[in-house]
């Protein structure tokens, strides 16, 4: 018997598999959960820009973030070295802390570099461009210190290029062999398991009761085949190349 103060005109309690969500907790009082559902749905993004961006970012995948930061740090060090030995400390000093006796900024030690603040951008272009193509920037060091720095810089670039070439081969081989889901057709070859409500069966016997490879599950032999189970069986009967990896469950729910 309910309490006399209860004026509810509908059900006062619900018993069953009701998923606990934030919205429902604002309206209902739940008991302690008795089981948890851990399944998630994975969907490829529909945004072509995100897909394209992900493909472009794969060129950085063979190296970890620490390696790329080390490469950037080496380029920055070379940049300051070029400023110091190819542009000249005095030339750079007159840009930042000019003195009254400085009549003119003067010409950088390396005549291939621009004067004034253009020498800063030119030095960065020199260090960054030579990291990808030693002759690409169209500049060359003229001082002994600059030549020594650039020899070490180019040796570093050769080592990095060889390491990247050696790392990208196994990476591409591994990613090309990794299966991914692009639709229902991806499940036909058995690369992925399919969880579906249906009975258990032994797929290792000579004449199994159902088609496919049974991979286990929490079901039993008495569970009635669901419409999805029947669909998969019909696909395998009509196409001999289709062979699903089946995980049979007693029930399937969605939130």
PDB file of C-alpha atoms in Angstrom, residues 41-162:
ATOM      1  CA  UNK A  41      29.900   3.947 -30.905  1.00  0.00           C
ATOM      2  CA  UNK A  42      32.819   5.088 -33.054  1.00  0.00           C
ATOM      3  CA  UNK A  43      32.021   7.121 -36.148  1.00  0.00           C
ATOM      4  CA  UNK A  44      34.334   8.656 -38.714  1.00  0.00           C
ATOM      5  CA  UNK A  45      34.033  12.468 -38.915  1.00  0.00           C
ATOM      6  CA  UNK A  46      31.960  13.833 -41.753  1.00  0.00           C
ATOM      7  CA  UNK A  47      34.016  17.015 -41.910  1.00  0.00           C
ATOM      8  CA  UNK A  48      36.296  16.716 -44.935  1.00  0.00           C
ATOM      9  CA  UNK A  49      38.591  19.393 -43.514  1.00  0.00           C
ATOM     10  CA  UNK A  50      39.232  17.331 -40.368  1.00  0.00           C
ATOM     11  CA  UNK A  51      39.865  14.211 -42.435  1.00  0.00           C
ATOM     12  CA  UNK A  52      42.279  16.103 -44.686  1.00  0.00           C
ATOM     13  CA  UNK A  53      44.011  17.652 -41.682  1.00  0.00           C
ATOM     14  CA  UNK A  54      44.461  14.222 -40.096  1.00  0.00           C
ATOM     15  CA  UNK A  55      46.016  12.915 -43.301  1.00  0.00           C
ATOM     16  CA  UNK A  56      48.399  15.866 -43.508  1.00  0.00           C
ATOM     17  CA  UNK A  57      49.469  15.445 -39.878  1.00  0.00           C
ATOM     18  CA  UNK A  58      50.571  11.855 -40.581  1.00  0.00           C
ATOM     19  CA  UNK A  59      53.805  13.234 -42.074  1.00  0.00           C
ATOM     20  CA  UNK A  60      54.844  14.133 -38.508  1.00  0.00           C
ATOM     21  CA  UNK A  61      53.898  10.730 -37.062  1.00  0.00           C
ATOM     22  CA  UNK A  62      57.227   8.880 -37.611  1.00  0.00           C
ATOM     23  CA  UNK A  63      58.909  11.182 -35.061  1.00  0.00           C
ATOM     24  CA  UNK A  64      57.664  11.891 -31.552  1.00  0.00           C
ATOM     25  CA  UNK A  65      56.998  15.432 -30.354  1.00  0.00           C
ATOM     26  CA  UNK A  66      60.306  15.583 -28.483  1.00  0.00           C
ATOM     27  CA  UNK A  67      62.250  14.912 -31.672  1.00  0.00           C
ATOM     28  CA  UNK A  68      60.432  17.672 -33.593  1.00  0.00           C
ATOM     29  CA  UNK A  69      61.070  20.104 -30.741  1.00  0.00           C
ATOM     30  CA  UNK A  70      64.763  19.180 -30.832  1.00  0.00           C
ATOM     31  CA  UNK A  71      64.881  19.901 -34.572  1.00  0.00           C
ATOM     32  CA  UNK A  72      63.192  23.274 -34.038  1.00  0.00           C
ATOM     33  CA  UNK A  73      65.598  24.091 -31.212  1.00  0.00           C
ATOM     34  CA  UNK A  74      68.596  23.313 -33.476  1.00  0.00           C
ATOM     35  CA  UNK A  75      67.241  25.631 -36.170  1.00  0.00           C
ATOM     36  CA  UNK A  76      66.810  28.430 -33.594  1.00  0.00           C
ATOM     37  CA  UNK A  77      70.384  27.935 -32.378  1.00  0.00           C
ATOM     38  CA  UNK A  78      71.662  28.150 -35.962  1.00  0.00           C
ATOM     39  CA  UNK A  79      69.604  31.322 -36.443  1.00  0.00           C
ATOM     40  CA  UNK A  80      71.322  33.077 -33.525  1.00  0.00           C
ATOM     41  CA  UNK A  81      74.710  31.789 -34.676  1.00  0.00           C
ATOM     42  CA  UNK A  82      74.148  33.325 -38.122  1.00  0.00           C
ATOM     43  CA  UNK A  83      73.168  36.604 -36.479  1.00  0.00           C
ATOM     44  CA  UNK A  84      76.343  36.568 -34.403  1.00  0.00           C
ATOM     45  CA  UNK A  85      78.942  35.562 -36.998  1.00  0.00           C
ATOM     46  CA  UNK A  86      77.420  36.317 -40.424  1.00  0.00           C
ATOM     47  CA  UNK A  87      75.544  39.511 -39.623  1.00  0.00           C
ATOM     48  CA  UNK A  88      77.904  40.622 -36.895  1.00  0.00           C
ATOM     49  CA  UNK A  89      77.331  41.606 -33.281  1.00  0.00           C
ATOM     50  CA  UNK A  90      78.088  45.279 -33.947  1.00  0.00           C
ATOM     51  CA  UNK A  91      75.655  45.435 -36.827  1.00  0.00           C
ATOM     52  CA  UNK A  92      72.912  43.853 -34.711  1.00  0.00           C
ATOM     53  CA  UNK A  93      73.792  46.039 -31.730  1.00  0.00           C
ATOM     54  CA  UNK A  94      73.272  49.232 -33.707  1.00  0.00           C
ATOM     55  CA  UNK A  95      69.714  48.106 -34.461  1.00  0.00           C
ATOM     56  CA  UNK A  96      68.767  47.562 -30.813  1.00  0.00           C
ATOM     57  CA  UNK A  97      71.056  49.919 -28.847  1.00  0.00           C
ATOM     58  CA  UNK A  98      72.251  52.651 -31.222  1.00  0.00           C
ATOM     59  CA  UNK A  99      74.913  55.004 -29.888  1.00  0.00           C
ATOM     60  CA  UNK A 100      75.478  58.647 -30.850  1.00  0.00           C
ATOM     61  CA  UNK A 101      78.822  57.840 -32.426  1.00  0.00           C
ATOM     62  CA  UNK A 102      77.172  55.288 -34.755  1.00  0.00           C
ATOM     63  CA  UNK A 103      77.033  57.162 -38.046  1.00  0.00           C
ATOM     64  CA  UNK A 104      75.526  54.302 -40.043  1.00  0.00           C
ATOM     65  CA  UNK A 105      74.303  50.802 -39.492  1.00  0.00           C
ATOM     66  CA  UNK A 106      76.852  49.423 -41.907  1.00  0.00           C
ATOM     67  CA  UNK A 107      76.921  46.354 -44.056  1.00  0.00           C
ATOM     68  CA  UNK A 108      76.583  42.828 -42.565  1.00  0.00           C
ATOM     69  CA  UNK A 109      79.682  40.653 -42.788  1.00  0.00           C
ATOM     70  CA  UNK A 110      77.833  38.426 -45.234  1.00  0.00           C
ATOM     71  CA  UNK A 111      77.004  40.527 -48.282  1.00  0.00           C
ATOM     72  CA  UNK A 112      74.238  38.029 -49.208  1.00  0.00           C
ATOM     73  CA  UNK A 113      72.218  39.160 -46.177  1.00  0.00           C
ATOM     74  CA  UNK A 114      70.047  42.278 -46.100  1.00  0.00           C
ATOM     75  CA  UNK A 115      70.893  45.340 -44.038  1.00  0.00           C
ATOM     76  CA  UNK A 116      69.053  46.505 -40.944  1.00  0.00           C
ATOM     77  CA  UNK A 117      66.151  44.511 -39.592  1.00  0.00           C
ATOM     78  CA  UNK A 118      65.991  42.660 -42.886  1.00  0.00           C
ATOM     79  CA  UNK A 119      69.103  40.805 -41.742  1.00  0.00           C
ATOM     80  CA  UNK A 120      67.064  39.222 -38.939  1.00  0.00           C
ATOM     81  CA  UNK A 121      64.463  37.830 -41.320  1.00  0.00           C
ATOM     82  CA  UNK A 122      67.188  36.889 -43.781  1.00  0.00           C
ATOM     83  CA  UNK A 123      69.043  34.950 -41.068  1.00  0.00           C
ATOM     84  CA  UNK A 124      65.893  33.069 -40.105  1.00  0.00           C
ATOM     85  CA  UNK A 125      65.219  32.284 -43.746  1.00  0.00           C
ATOM     86  CA  UNK A 126      68.829  31.111 -44.074  1.00  0.00           C
ATOM     87  CA  UNK A 127      68.629  28.762 -41.063  1.00  0.00           C
ATOM     88  CA  UNK A 128      65.132  27.444 -41.793  1.00  0.00           C
ATOM     89  CA  UNK A 129      65.582  27.050 -45.548  1.00  0.00           C
ATOM     90  CA  UNK A 130      68.952  25.307 -45.256  1.00  0.00           C
ATOM     91  CA  UNK A 131      67.383  22.771 -42.903  1.00  0.00           C
ATOM     92  CA  UNK A 132      65.280  21.451 -45.802  1.00  0.00           C
ATOM     93  CA  UNK A 133      67.557  22.282 -48.731  1.00  0.00           C
ATOM     94  CA  UNK A 134      71.177  23.372 -48.117  1.00  0.00           C
ATOM     95  CA  UNK A 135      71.290  25.351 -51.346  1.00  0.00           C
ATOM     96  CA  UNK A 136      67.665  26.409 -51.357  1.00  0.00           C
ATOM     97  CA  UNK A 137      67.977  29.848 -49.711  1.00  0.00           C
ATOM     98  CA  UNK A 138      70.588  30.911 -52.277  1.00  0.00           C
ATOM     99  CA  UNK A 139      72.963  31.991 -49.503  1.00  0.00           C
ATOM    100  CA  UNK A 140      76.299  30.723 -48.249  1.00  0.00           C
ATOM    101  CA  UNK A 141      78.382  31.510 -45.155  1.00  0.00           C
ATOM    102  CA  UNK A 142      81.453  33.703 -45.668  1.00  0.00           C
ATOM    103  CA  UNK A 143      83.047  33.769 -42.206  1.00  0.00           C
ATOM    104  CA  UNK A 144      85.005  30.876 -40.745  1.00  0.00           C
ATOM    105  CA  UNK A 145      82.647  30.645 -37.783  1.00  0.00           C
ATOM    106  CA  UNK A 146      79.621  30.654 -40.071  1.00  0.00           C
ATOM    107  CA  UNK A 147      81.098  27.899 -42.205  1.00  0.00           C
ATOM    108  CA  UNK A 148      81.779  25.745 -39.157  1.00  0.00           C
ATOM    109  CA  UNK A 149      78.264  26.302 -37.837  1.00  0.00           C
ATOM    110  CA  UNK A 150      76.703  25.458 -41.201  1.00  0.00           C
ATOM    111  CA  UNK A 151      78.799  22.301 -41.593  1.00  0.00           C
ATOM    112  CA  UNK A 152      77.479  21.088 -38.251  1.00  0.00           C
ATOM    113  CA  UNK A 153      73.976  22.202 -39.226  1.00  0.00           C
ATOM    114  CA  UNK A 154      74.025  20.332 -42.526  1.00  0.00           C
ATOM    115  CA  UNK A 155      75.470  17.221 -40.863  1.00  0.00           C
ATOM    116  CA  UNK A 156      72.582  17.364 -38.401  1.00  0.00           C
ATOM    117  CA  UNK A 157      70.123  17.700 -41.301  1.00  0.00           C
ATOM    118  CA  UNK A 158      71.600  14.651 -43.055  1.00  0.00           C
ATOM    119  CA  UNK A 159      71.305  12.546 -39.887  1.00  0.00           C
ATOM    120  CA  UNK A 160      67.695  13.662 -39.322  1.00  0.00           C
ATOM    121  CA  UNK A 161      66.757  13.006 -42.955  1.00  0.00           C
ATOM    122  CA  UNK A 162      68.261   9.506 -42.802  1.00  0.00           C
TER     123      UNK A 162
END
